[in-house]
mmCIF file of C-alpha atoms in Angstrom:
data_model
loop_
_atom_site.group_PDB
_atom_site.id
_atom_site.type_symbol
_atom_site.label_atom_id
_atom_site.label_comp_id
_atom_site.label_asym_id
_atom_site.label_seq_id
_atom_site.Cartn_x
_atom_site.Cartn_y
_atom_site.Cartn_z
ATOM 1 C CA MET K 194 -35.450 -34.957 -13.991
ATOM 2 C CA ASP K 195 -32.610 -33.695 -11.198
ATOM 3 C CA SER K 196 -31.722 -30.922 -10.274
ATOM 4 C CA ASP K 197 -28.802 -30.811 -11.968
ATOM 5 C CA THR K 198 -30.017 -31.000 -15.508
ATOM 6 C CA GLU K 199 -32.191 -28.399 -15.011
ATOM 7 C CA ASN K 200 -30.155 -26.210 -13.410
ATOM 8 C CA ARG K 201 -27.800 -27.212 -16.481
ATOM 9 C CA ARG K 202 -30.853 -25.926 -18.893
ATOM 10 C CA GLU K 203 -31.654 -22.778 -17.146
ATOM 11 C CA GLU K 204 -27.628 -22.099 -17.731
ATOM 12 C CA ASN K 205 -27.933 -22.575 -21.193
ATOM 13 C CA GLY K 206 -31.455 -21.659 -22.409
ATOM 14 C CA ASP K 207 -33.322 -19.070 -20.594
ATOM 15 C CA ALA K 208 -30.357 -17.439 -18.977
ATOM 16 C CA PRO K 209 -28.916 -16.513 -23.022
ATOM 17 C CA ARG K 210 -32.445 -16.065 -24.023
ATOM 18 C CA HIS K 211 -33.317 -13.459 -20.906
ATOM 19 C CA THR K 212 -29.662 -11.819 -21.920
ATOM 20 C CA LEU K 213 -30.512 -11.363 -25.304
ATOM 21 C CA ILE K 214 -34.198 -10.030 -24.844
ATOM 22 C CA GLY K 215 -32.505 -7.276 -22.645
ATOM 23 C CA LYS K 216 -30.019 -6.326 -25.533
ATOM 24 C CA CYS K 217 -32.842 -5.959 -27.706
ATOM 25 C CA VAL K 218 -35.130 -3.322 -24.838
ATOM 26 C CA MET K 219 -31.882 -1.681 -23.875
ATOM 27 C CA LYS K 220 -30.790 -0.949 -28.139
ATOM 28 C CA THR K 221 -34.903 -0.163 -28.797
ATOM 29 C CA LEU K 222 -34.810 2.156 -25.621
ATOM 30 C CA SER K 223 -32.140 3.945 -26.578
ATOM 31 C CA HIS K 224 -32.062 3.931 -30.209
ATOM 32 C CA PRO K 225 -33.277 7.593 -30.736
ATOM 33 C CA LEU K 226 -29.696 8.460 -28.869
ATOM 34 C CA ASP K 227 -27.853 6.570 -30.964
ATOM 35 C CA TYR K 228 -29.715 8.116 -34.301
ATOM 36 C CA ALA K 229 -28.716 11.501 -32.864
ATOM 37 C CA ARG K 230 -25.180 9.848 -32.456
ATOM 38 C CA PHE K 231 -24.424 8.649 -35.530
ATOM 39 C CA LEU K 232 -25.885 11.673 -37.113
ATOM 40 C CA VAL K 233 -22.840 13.430 -34.926
ATOM 41 C CA GLN K 234 -20.256 10.659 -36.251
ATOM 42 C CA ILE K 235 -20.914 11.288 -39.879
ATOM 43 C CA GLY K 236 -20.987 15.324 -39.416
ATOM 44 C CA HIS K 237 -24.464 16.451 -40.052
ATOM 45 C CA GLU K 238 -25.094 19.495 -37.299
ATOM 46 C CA PRO K 239 -28.341 21.083 -38.510
ATOM 47 C CA MET K 240 -28.688 23.052 -35.549
ATOM 48 C CA ALA K 241 -26.362 26.047 -34.943
ATOM 49 C CA PRO K 242 -23.952 26.435 -31.655
ATOM 50 C CA TYR K 243 -24.249 28.302 -28.686
ATOM 51 C CA ARG K 244 -22.819 30.533 -26.592
ATOM 52 C CA TYR K 245 -21.473 29.497 -22.995
ATOM 53 C CA ARG K 246 -19.548 31.656 -20.366
ATOM 54 C CA SER K 247 -17.655 29.715 -18.066
ATOM 55 C CA ILE K 248 -17.601 30.264 -14.291
ATOM 56 C CA PHE K 249 -13.939 31.813 -14.848
ATOM 57 C CA GLY K 250 -15.139 33.911 -17.816
ATOM 58 C CA GLU K 251 -13.788 32.072 -20.702
ATOM 59 C CA GLU K 252 -16.448 32.182 -23.560
ATOM 60 C CA ARG K 253 -16.816 28.755 -25.320
ATOM 61 C CA LEU K 254 -19.143 27.492 -28.679
ATOM 62 C CA PHE K 255 -21.138 24.346 -27.410
ATOM 63 C CA LEU K 256 -23.599 22.594 -29.889
ATOM 64 C CA PRO K 257 -26.989 21.172 -28.760
ATOM 65 C CA ASN K 258 -26.369 17.713 -26.991
ATOM 66 C CA LEU K 259 -27.512 14.514 -27.778
ATOM 67 C CA VAL K 260 -31.189 14.561 -26.511
ATOM 68 C CA VAL K 261 -31.992 17.755 -27.828
ATOM 69 C CA TYR K 262 -30.505 16.689 -31.079
ATOM 70 C CA ALA K 263 -33.090 13.498 -30.488
ATOM 71 C CA LYS K 264 -36.247 15.921 -29.992
ATOM 72 C CA TYR K 265 -35.453 18.066 -33.486
ATOM 73 C CA ILE K 266 -35.173 14.808 -35.178
ATOM 74 C CA TYR K 267 -38.423 13.519 -33.564
ATOM 75 C CA SER K 268 -39.414 17.865 -35.163
ATOM 76 C CA VAL K 269 -38.830 16.499 -38.587
ATOM 77 C CA ASP K 270 -39.884 12.734 -38.890
ATOM 78 C CA GLY K 271 -42.039 12.320 -35.449
ATOM 79 C CA PHE K 272 -41.870 9.664 -33.266
ATOM 80 C CA LYS K 273 -41.924 6.505 -35.971
ATOM 81 C CA GLY K 274 -38.831 8.469 -37.414
ATOM 82 C CA MET K 275 -37.006 8.307 -34.294
ATOM 83 C CA TYR K 276 -36.504 4.300 -34.808
ATOM 84 C CA VAL K 277 -35.197 4.242 -38.638
ATOM 85 C CA GLY K 278 -33.063 1.771 -39.243
ATOM 86 C CA LEU K 279 -33.970 -0.199 -35.740
ATOM 87 C CA ALA K 280 -35.092 -3.096 -37.102
ATOM 88 C CA PRO K 281 -31.755 -4.221 -39.245
ATOM 89 C CA LYS K 282 -29.643 -3.139 -35.877
ATOM 90 C CA ILE K 283 -31.774 -5.969 -33.772
ATOM 91 C CA ILE K 284 -31.150 -8.136 -36.556
ATOM 92 C CA GLY K 285 -27.796 -7.963 -36.409
ATOM 93 C CA ILE K 286 -27.569 -8.239 -32.589
ATOM 94 C CA CYS K 287 -29.893 -10.907 -32.849
ATOM 95 C CA ILE K 288 -26.945 -12.749 -35.266
ATOM 96 C CA GLU K 289 -24.186 -11.536 -33.038
ATOM 97 C CA HIS K 290 -25.751 -12.830 -30.050
ATOM 98 C CA PHE K 291 -26.087 -16.632 -31.463
ATOM 99 C CA SER K 292 -22.648 -16.686 -33.422
ATOM 100 C CA SER K 293 -20.584 -16.016 -30.393
ATOM 101 C CA SER K 294 -22.500 -18.016 -28.130
ATOM 102 C CA LEU K 295 -22.025 -21.034 -30.795
ATOM 103 C CA MET K 296 -18.330 -19.994 -31.237
ATOM 104 C CA SER K 297 -17.936 -19.836 -27.575
ATOM 105 C CA ASP K 298 -19.488 -23.140 -27.071
ATOM 106 C CA TYR K 299 -17.366 -24.488 -29.924
ATOM 107 C CA ILE K 300 -13.964 -23.521 -28.238
ATOM 108 C CA GLN K 301 -13.310 -25.417 -25.322
ATOM 109 C CA ILE K 302 -11.318 -23.924 -22.560
ATOM 110 C CA ASP K 303 -9.756 -26.645 -20.003
ATOM 111 C CA LYS K 304 -11.290 -25.705 -16.859
ATOM 112 C CA ASN K 305 -7.453 -25.580 -15.049
ATOM 113 C CA LEU K 306 -7.112 -22.119 -16.722
ATOM 114 C CA ASN K 307 -8.976 -20.475 -14.116
ATOM 115 C CA VAL K 308 -7.105 -18.058 -12.110
ATOM 116 C CA ASP K 309 -5.843 -19.147 -9.181
ATOM 117 C CA ASN K 310 -4.154 -17.049 -6.154
ATOM 118 C CA THR K 311 -1.727 -19.442 -5.665
ATOM 119 C CA ASP K 312 -0.719 -18.626 -10.001
ATOM 120 C CA SER K 313 2.662 -16.675 -10.283
ATOM 121 C CA ASP K 314 2.113 -13.497 -12.514
ATOM 122 C CA LEU K 315 3.484 -15.481 -15.609
ATOM 123 C CA GLU K 316 0.799 -18.262 -15.376
ATOM 124 C CA VAL K 317 -1.922 -15.352 -14.589
ATOM 125 C CA TRP K 318 -1.386 -13.644 -17.685
ATOM 126 C CA LYS K 319 -1.124 -16.406 -19.892
ATOM 127 C CA LYS K 320 -4.268 -17.873 -18.783
ATOM 128 C CA CYS K 321 -5.725 -14.464 -19.517
ATOM 129 C CA ALA K 322 -4.082 -14.298 -22.987
ATOM 130 C CA ILE K 323 -6.045 -17.563 -24.263
ATOM 131 C CA LYS K 324 -9.234 -16.306 -22.375
ATOM 132 C CA THR K 325 -9.088 -13.027 -24.559
ATOM 133 C CA SER K 326 -7.749 -15.367 -27.560
ATOM 134 C CA LYS K 327 -11.206 -17.154 -27.318
ATOM 135 C CA GLU K 328 -13.419 -14.000 -27.337
ATOM 136 C CA MET K 329 -11.503 -11.951 -29.853
ATOM 137 C CA ILE K 330 -12.937 -15.590 -31.763
ATOM 138 C CA CYS K 331 -15.941 -14.512 -30.651
ATOM 139 C CA THR K 332 -16.420 -11.132 -30.951
ATOM 140 C CA ALA K 333 -14.251 -11.114 -34.310
ATOM 141 C CA THR K 334 -17.162 -13.759 -35.428
ATOM 142 C CA SER K 335 -20.304 -11.876 -34.342
ATOM 143 C CA ILE K 336 -19.082 -8.787 -36.265
ATOM 144 C CA ILE K 337 -18.479 -9.887 -39.578
ATOM 145 C CA LEU K 338 -21.860 -12.189 -39.488
ATOM 146 C CA SER K 339 -23.961 -9.116 -38.941
ATOM 147 C CA HIS K 340 -22.183 -6.884 -40.345
ATOM 148 C CA PRO K 341 -24.238 -6.397 -43.126
ATOM 149 C CA LEU K 342 -27.145 -6.007 -41.384
ATOM 150 C CA HIS K 343 -24.728 -2.762 -39.311
ATOM 151 C CA ILE K 344 -24.448 -1.309 -42.648
ATOM 152 C CA VAL K 345 -28.393 -1.469 -43.797
ATOM 153 C CA SER K 346 -29.111 0.169 -39.980
ATOM 154 C CA MET K 347 -26.401 3.215 -40.646
ATOM 155 C CA ARG K 348 -27.336 4.095 -44.772
ATOM 156 C CA MET K 349 -31.499 3.962 -43.427
ATOM 157 C CA MET K 350 -30.250 6.450 -40.795
ATOM 158 C CA ALA K 351 -28.086 8.576 -43.163
ATOM 159 C CA GLN K 352 -31.329 8.957 -45.383
ATOM 160 C CA PHE K 353 -32.048 11.944 -42.904
ATOM 161 C CA VAL K 354 -29.847 14.436 -44.235
ATOM 162 C CA GLY K 355 -30.878 14.361 -47.577
ATOM 163 C CA TYR K 356 -33.950 12.853 -47.175
ATOM 164 C CA GLU K 357 -33.837 10.286 -49.149
ATOM 165 C CA HIS K 358 -36.212 6.670 -49.631
ATOM 166 C CA ARG K 359 -33.131 4.748 -51.272
ATOM 167 C CA TYR K 360 -32.833 2.387 -48.139
ATOM 168 C CA THR K 361 -36.683 1.212 -46.790
ATOM 169 C CA LEU K 362 -36.693 -2.282 -45.818
ATOM 170 C CA VAL K 363 -33.794 -4.390 -44.728
ATOM 171 C CA LEU K 364 -33.888 -7.115 -47.255
ATOM 172 C CA GLN K 365 -34.417 -4.553 -50.260
ATOM 173 C CA SER K 366 -31.819 -2.937 -48.721
ATOM 174 C CA ILE K 367 -29.081 -5.842 -48.847
ATOM 175 C CA LEU K 368 -30.475 -6.531 -52.510
ATOM 176 C CA LEU K 369 -29.841 -2.998 -53.649
ATOM 177 C CA ILE K 370 -26.445 -2.839 -51.930
ATOM 178 C CA ASN K 371 -25.244 -5.812 -53.283
ATOM 179 C CA ARG K 372 -26.344 -5.000 -56.979
ATOM 180 C CA GLU K 373 -24.692 -1.288 -57.177
ATOM 181 C CA GLU K 374 -21.544 -2.783 -54.948
ATOM 182 C CA GLY K 375 -21.226 -6.260 -54.815
ATOM 183 C CA VAL K 376 -20.045 -7.848 -51.678
ATOM 184 C CA ASN K 377 -17.713 -5.762 -50.776
ATOM 185 C CA GLY K 378 -20.282 -3.085 -50.421
ATOM 186 C CA LEU K 379 -22.153 -5.107 -47.641
ATOM 187 C CA PHE K 380 -18.616 -5.554 -45.875
ATOM 188 C CA THR K 381 -17.930 -1.562 -46.473
ATOM 189 C CA ALA K 382 -15.818 -0.440 -42.739
ATOM 190 C CA ILE K 383 -15.625 -3.961 -41.770
ATOM 191 C CA ILE K 384 -12.113 -3.239 -40.934
ATOM 192 C CA PRO K 385 -12.433 -0.231 -38.279
ATOM 193 C CA ARG K 386 -15.547 -2.051 -36.760
ATOM 194 C CA LEU K 387 -13.198 -4.863 -35.961
ATOM 195 C CA LEU K 388 -10.352 -2.836 -34.701
ATOM 196 C CA ALA K 389 -12.731 -1.495 -32.274
ATOM 197 C CA GLY K 390 -14.284 -4.612 -31.248
ATOM 198 C CA LEU K 391 -11.156 -6.271 -30.942
ATOM 199 C CA GLY K 392 -9.472 -3.547 -29.163
ATOM 200 C CA THR K 393 -12.429 -3.205 -26.582
ATOM 201 C CA VAL K 394 -12.116 -7.077 -26.315
ATOM 202 C CA ILE K 395 -8.104 -6.571 -25.398
ATOM 203 C CA LEU K 396 -8.256 -3.693 -23.089
ATOM 204 C CA VAL K 397 -10.986 -4.615 -21.164
ATOM 205 C CA ASN K 398 -9.303 -7.890 -20.410
ATOM 206 C CA VAL K 399 -6.296 -6.734 -19.240
ATOM 207 C CA ALA K 400 -7.365 -4.154 -17.198
ATOM 208 C CA LYS K 401 -9.413 -6.015 -15.653
ATOM 209 C CA GLN K 402 -6.722 -8.792 -14.908
ATOM 210 C CA ALA K 403 -4.958 -5.993 -13.684
ATOM 211 C CA PHE K 404 -7.263 -4.627 -11.150
ATOM 212 C CA SER K 405 -8.266 -7.949 -9.744
ATOM 213 C CA ARG K 406 -4.175 -8.966 -9.539
ATOM 214 C CA TYR K 407 -2.878 -6.163 -8.046
ATOM 215 C CA LEU K 408 -5.611 -4.189 -6.130
ATOM 216 C CA PHE K 409 -5.008 -4.145 -2.290
ATOM 217 C CA ASP K 410 -8.440 -4.687 -1.379
ATOM 218 C CA PRO K 411 -9.998 -6.918 -4.063
ATOM 219 C CA SER K 412 -13.825 -6.845 -2.598
ATOM 220 C CA PRO K 413 -16.670 -7.845 -5.075
ATOM 221 C CA MET K 414 -17.591 -3.986 -5.056
ATOM 222 C CA THR K 415 -14.141 -2.929 -5.681
ATOM 223 C CA LEU K 416 -13.866 -5.184 -8.837
ATOM 224 C CA ASN K 417 -17.392 -4.158 -10.163
ATOM 225 C CA ILE K 418 -16.074 -0.842 -9.998
ATOM 226 C CA ALA K 419 -12.767 -1.691 -11.697
ATOM 227 C CA ASP K 420 -14.531 -3.628 -14.612
ATOM 228 C CA PHE K 421 -16.802 -0.699 -15.069
ATOM 229 C CA ALA K 422 -13.818 1.492 -15.182
ATOM 230 C CA ALA K 423 -12.030 -0.975 -17.577
ATOM 231 C CA SER K 424 -15.070 -0.846 -19.750
ATOM 232 C CA TYR K 425 -15.045 3.115 -19.915
ATOM 233 C CA LEU K 426 -12.149 3.186 -20.620
ATOM 234 C CA ALA K 427 -11.997 0.983 -23.342
ATOM 235 C CA ASN K 428 -14.870 2.167 -25.052
ATOM 236 C CA ALA K 429 -13.326 5.546 -24.503
ATOM 237 C CA ALA K 430 -9.815 4.582 -26.568
ATOM 238 C CA THR K 431 -11.432 2.817 -29.152
ATOM 239 C CA TYR K 432 -14.104 5.124 -29.950
ATOM 240 C CA SER K 433 -12.341 6.771 -33.238
ATOM 241 C CA PHE K 434 -12.708 3.772 -34.708
ATOM 242 C CA ASN K 435 -16.372 3.849 -34.388
ATOM 243 C CA VAL K 436 -16.630 7.002 -35.993
ATOM 244 C CA VAL K 437 -14.698 6.094 -38.824
ATOM 245 C CA THR K 438 -16.846 3.278 -39.378
ATOM 246 C CA ALA K 439 -20.017 5.375 -39.439
ATOM 247 C CA CYS K 440 -18.443 7.687 -42.166
ATOM 248 C CA THR K 441 -16.441 4.629 -44.504
ATOM 249 C CA ALA K 442 -19.613 2.967 -44.524
ATOM 250 C CA ILE K 443 -21.902 5.768 -45.907
ATOM 251 C CA ASN K 444 -18.899 7.202 -47.959
ATOM 252 C CA ASN K 445 -19.577 7.224 -52.296
ATOM 253 C CA CYS K 446 -22.916 5.433 -51.469
ATOM 254 C CA GLY K 447 -25.336 8.088 -53.724
ATOM 255 C CA LEU K 448 -26.554 9.288 -50.092
ATOM 256 C CA ALA K 449 -26.193 13.212 -49.477
ATOM 257 C CA ALA K 450 -24.459 12.702 -46.495
ATOM 258 C CA GLY K 451 -21.828 10.654 -47.836
ATOM 259 C CA MET K 452 -21.144 12.995 -50.842
ATOM 260 C CA PRO K 453 -19.422 16.289 -51.456
ATOM 261 C CA PRO K 454 -20.151 18.756 -49.804
ATOM 262 C CA ASP K 455 -21.179 17.284 -46.786
ATOM 263 C CA MET K 456 -18.332 14.592 -46.692
ATOM 264 C CA PRO K 457 -15.141 14.214 -49.596
ATOM 265 C CA VAL K 458 -14.840 10.891 -50.962
ATOM 266 C CA PHE K 459 -12.690 9.189 -49.441
ATOM 267 C CA GLY K 460 -10.454 6.057 -51.141
ATOM 268 C CA ASN K 461 -10.714 3.298 -48.001
ATOM 269 C CA TRP K 462 -10.649 3.703 -44.224
ATOM 270 C CA LEU K 463 -7.085 5.252 -43.878
ATOM 271 C CA GLU K 464 -7.636 8.015 -45.588
ATOM 272 C CA CYS K 465 -10.895 9.047 -43.849
ATOM 273 C CA MET K 466 -9.204 8.504 -40.619
ATOM 274 C CA LYS K 467 -6.298 11.057 -41.809
ATOM 275 C CA TYR K 468 -8.869 13.200 -42.391
ATOM 276 C CA LEU K 469 -11.048 13.199 -39.548
ATOM 277 C CA TYR K 470 -7.703 12.987 -37.240
ATOM 278 C CA ARG K 471 -6.606 16.720 -39.425
ATOM 279 C CA CYS K 472 -9.689 18.113 -38.643
ATOM 280 C CA ASP K 473 -9.735 17.309 -35.201
ATOM 281 C CA GLN K 474 -13.101 15.156 -35.720
ATOM 282 C CA LEU K 475 -11.596 11.831 -34.604
ATOM 283 C CA ASN K 476 -14.354 11.880 -31.037
ATOM 284 C CA ARG K 477 -17.054 13.445 -32.862
ATOM 285 C CA GLY K 478 -20.440 12.274 -30.599
ATOM 286 C CA SER K 479 -18.434 10.977 -27.963
ATOM 287 C CA SER K 480 -20.189 12.702 -25.291
ATOM 288 C CA THR K 481 -23.951 13.122 -24.557
ATOM 289 C CA TRP K 482 -23.933 16.468 -22.876
ATOM 290 C CA PHE K 483 -21.173 18.882 -23.491
ATOM 291 C CA ARG K 484 -20.695 19.053 -27.320
ATOM 292 C CA ARG K 485 -17.706 21.420 -27.612
ATOM 293 C CA VAL K 486 -17.198 23.263 -31.375
ATOM 294 C CA PRO K 487 -13.587 22.400 -32.476
ATOM 295 C CA LEU K 488 -12.064 25.740 -34.036
ATOM 296 C CA THR K 489 -11.632 23.316 -37.186
ATOM 297 C CA GLN K 490 -15.268 23.089 -37.610
ATOM 298 C CA SER K 491 -15.681 26.687 -39.308
ATOM 299 C CA LYS K 492 -18.487 25.476 -41.250
ATOM 300 C CA LEU K 493 -20.476 25.311 -38.062
ATOM 301 C CA LEU K 494 -19.004 29.026 -36.691
ATOM 302 C CA LYS K 495 -21.068 30.177 -39.795
ATOM 303 C CA LEU K 496 -24.358 29.825 -38.710
ATOM 304 C CA LEU K 497 -23.848 32.017 -35.919
#
C-alpha cells in the first residue's frame, strides 16, 4: 500500500475517530459543570446569594459559582449523581459527529473555492458564503438527528429539582416522551437550538474571514487568537437561545422544574423568550465564576 493511500486512510479514518473520542472525553470531564449550568439556565437556585463589597465600596449580591453548585449536586446525589444525563449526551455527540461527517462528504465543494490572496473582496465573501452554507447544512442535520437525545439528557438532569425518577434510561425515556407527547415531544425546543447552532456558524465564519482578510499581520498566532475570539463572541451572542432551549425542553412535561411555581407554562419558545427577557434572565448561567443577582430576582432576595 503506497504512502498516499495510508495518509488518506489516516486522514479519513483515524483523525475523525480521535476527534470523536476527544469530544466525548471533554464532555465527560466537563459534565458536572454543564449539569450545574443547566440547572441555573432553568432557574433552579437552591443556595442563597451572598453580599460582596467591591473595591469602590459598592455592595452587590452574588450567587455561588458553578463549581460550588457542582459541589452542592455532589452533596445531594453523590459522585454518580453528578453524571446524570451523560449517557444520552454522549450518544447524541456520536450522532452529531457521524451525521455531520457523512453530510460533509456528501456535499462536495470545488477546490477552486479556496481563498487566495489575489481574490477580490467580492470573490472572497462569495467563497465564504458557500463554505458557510455547507457548514450550516451539516450543523442543522446533526442538531435535528441528535435532538431527541438532547431532550432526554436535559429532562434527566431537570429531575434534580423535584427529586423525580420519571426519566431513568435512554430508551425508556424516549418511549415515555413519545407515548405522552408524541413525536413533537422529542423535538421540543428544536427551533431555538437550531438558531443557536446556525447563528454560531455564521458569526464564527464571518468573523474569521474578516480577521484573516483585513488583519495587517495575519500570522498563524494572530489568526489562532482571532479564531478563539470569534468563537467566544459568537457563543456569547447566541447564548440566550441555549437558555430558551433548556427552559422550553422541560416546560410542562410533568417535572416540577418545568411547572408552576418554578416555571410558568409557555405556549411556545417565543413566549418563553419574551418572559425571560422581561425578567432579565436570558443570560443566566453564562458566567462560570461571577454570577451577579439581577434586581428582578425577588425570590432569591427573600433567601437572605
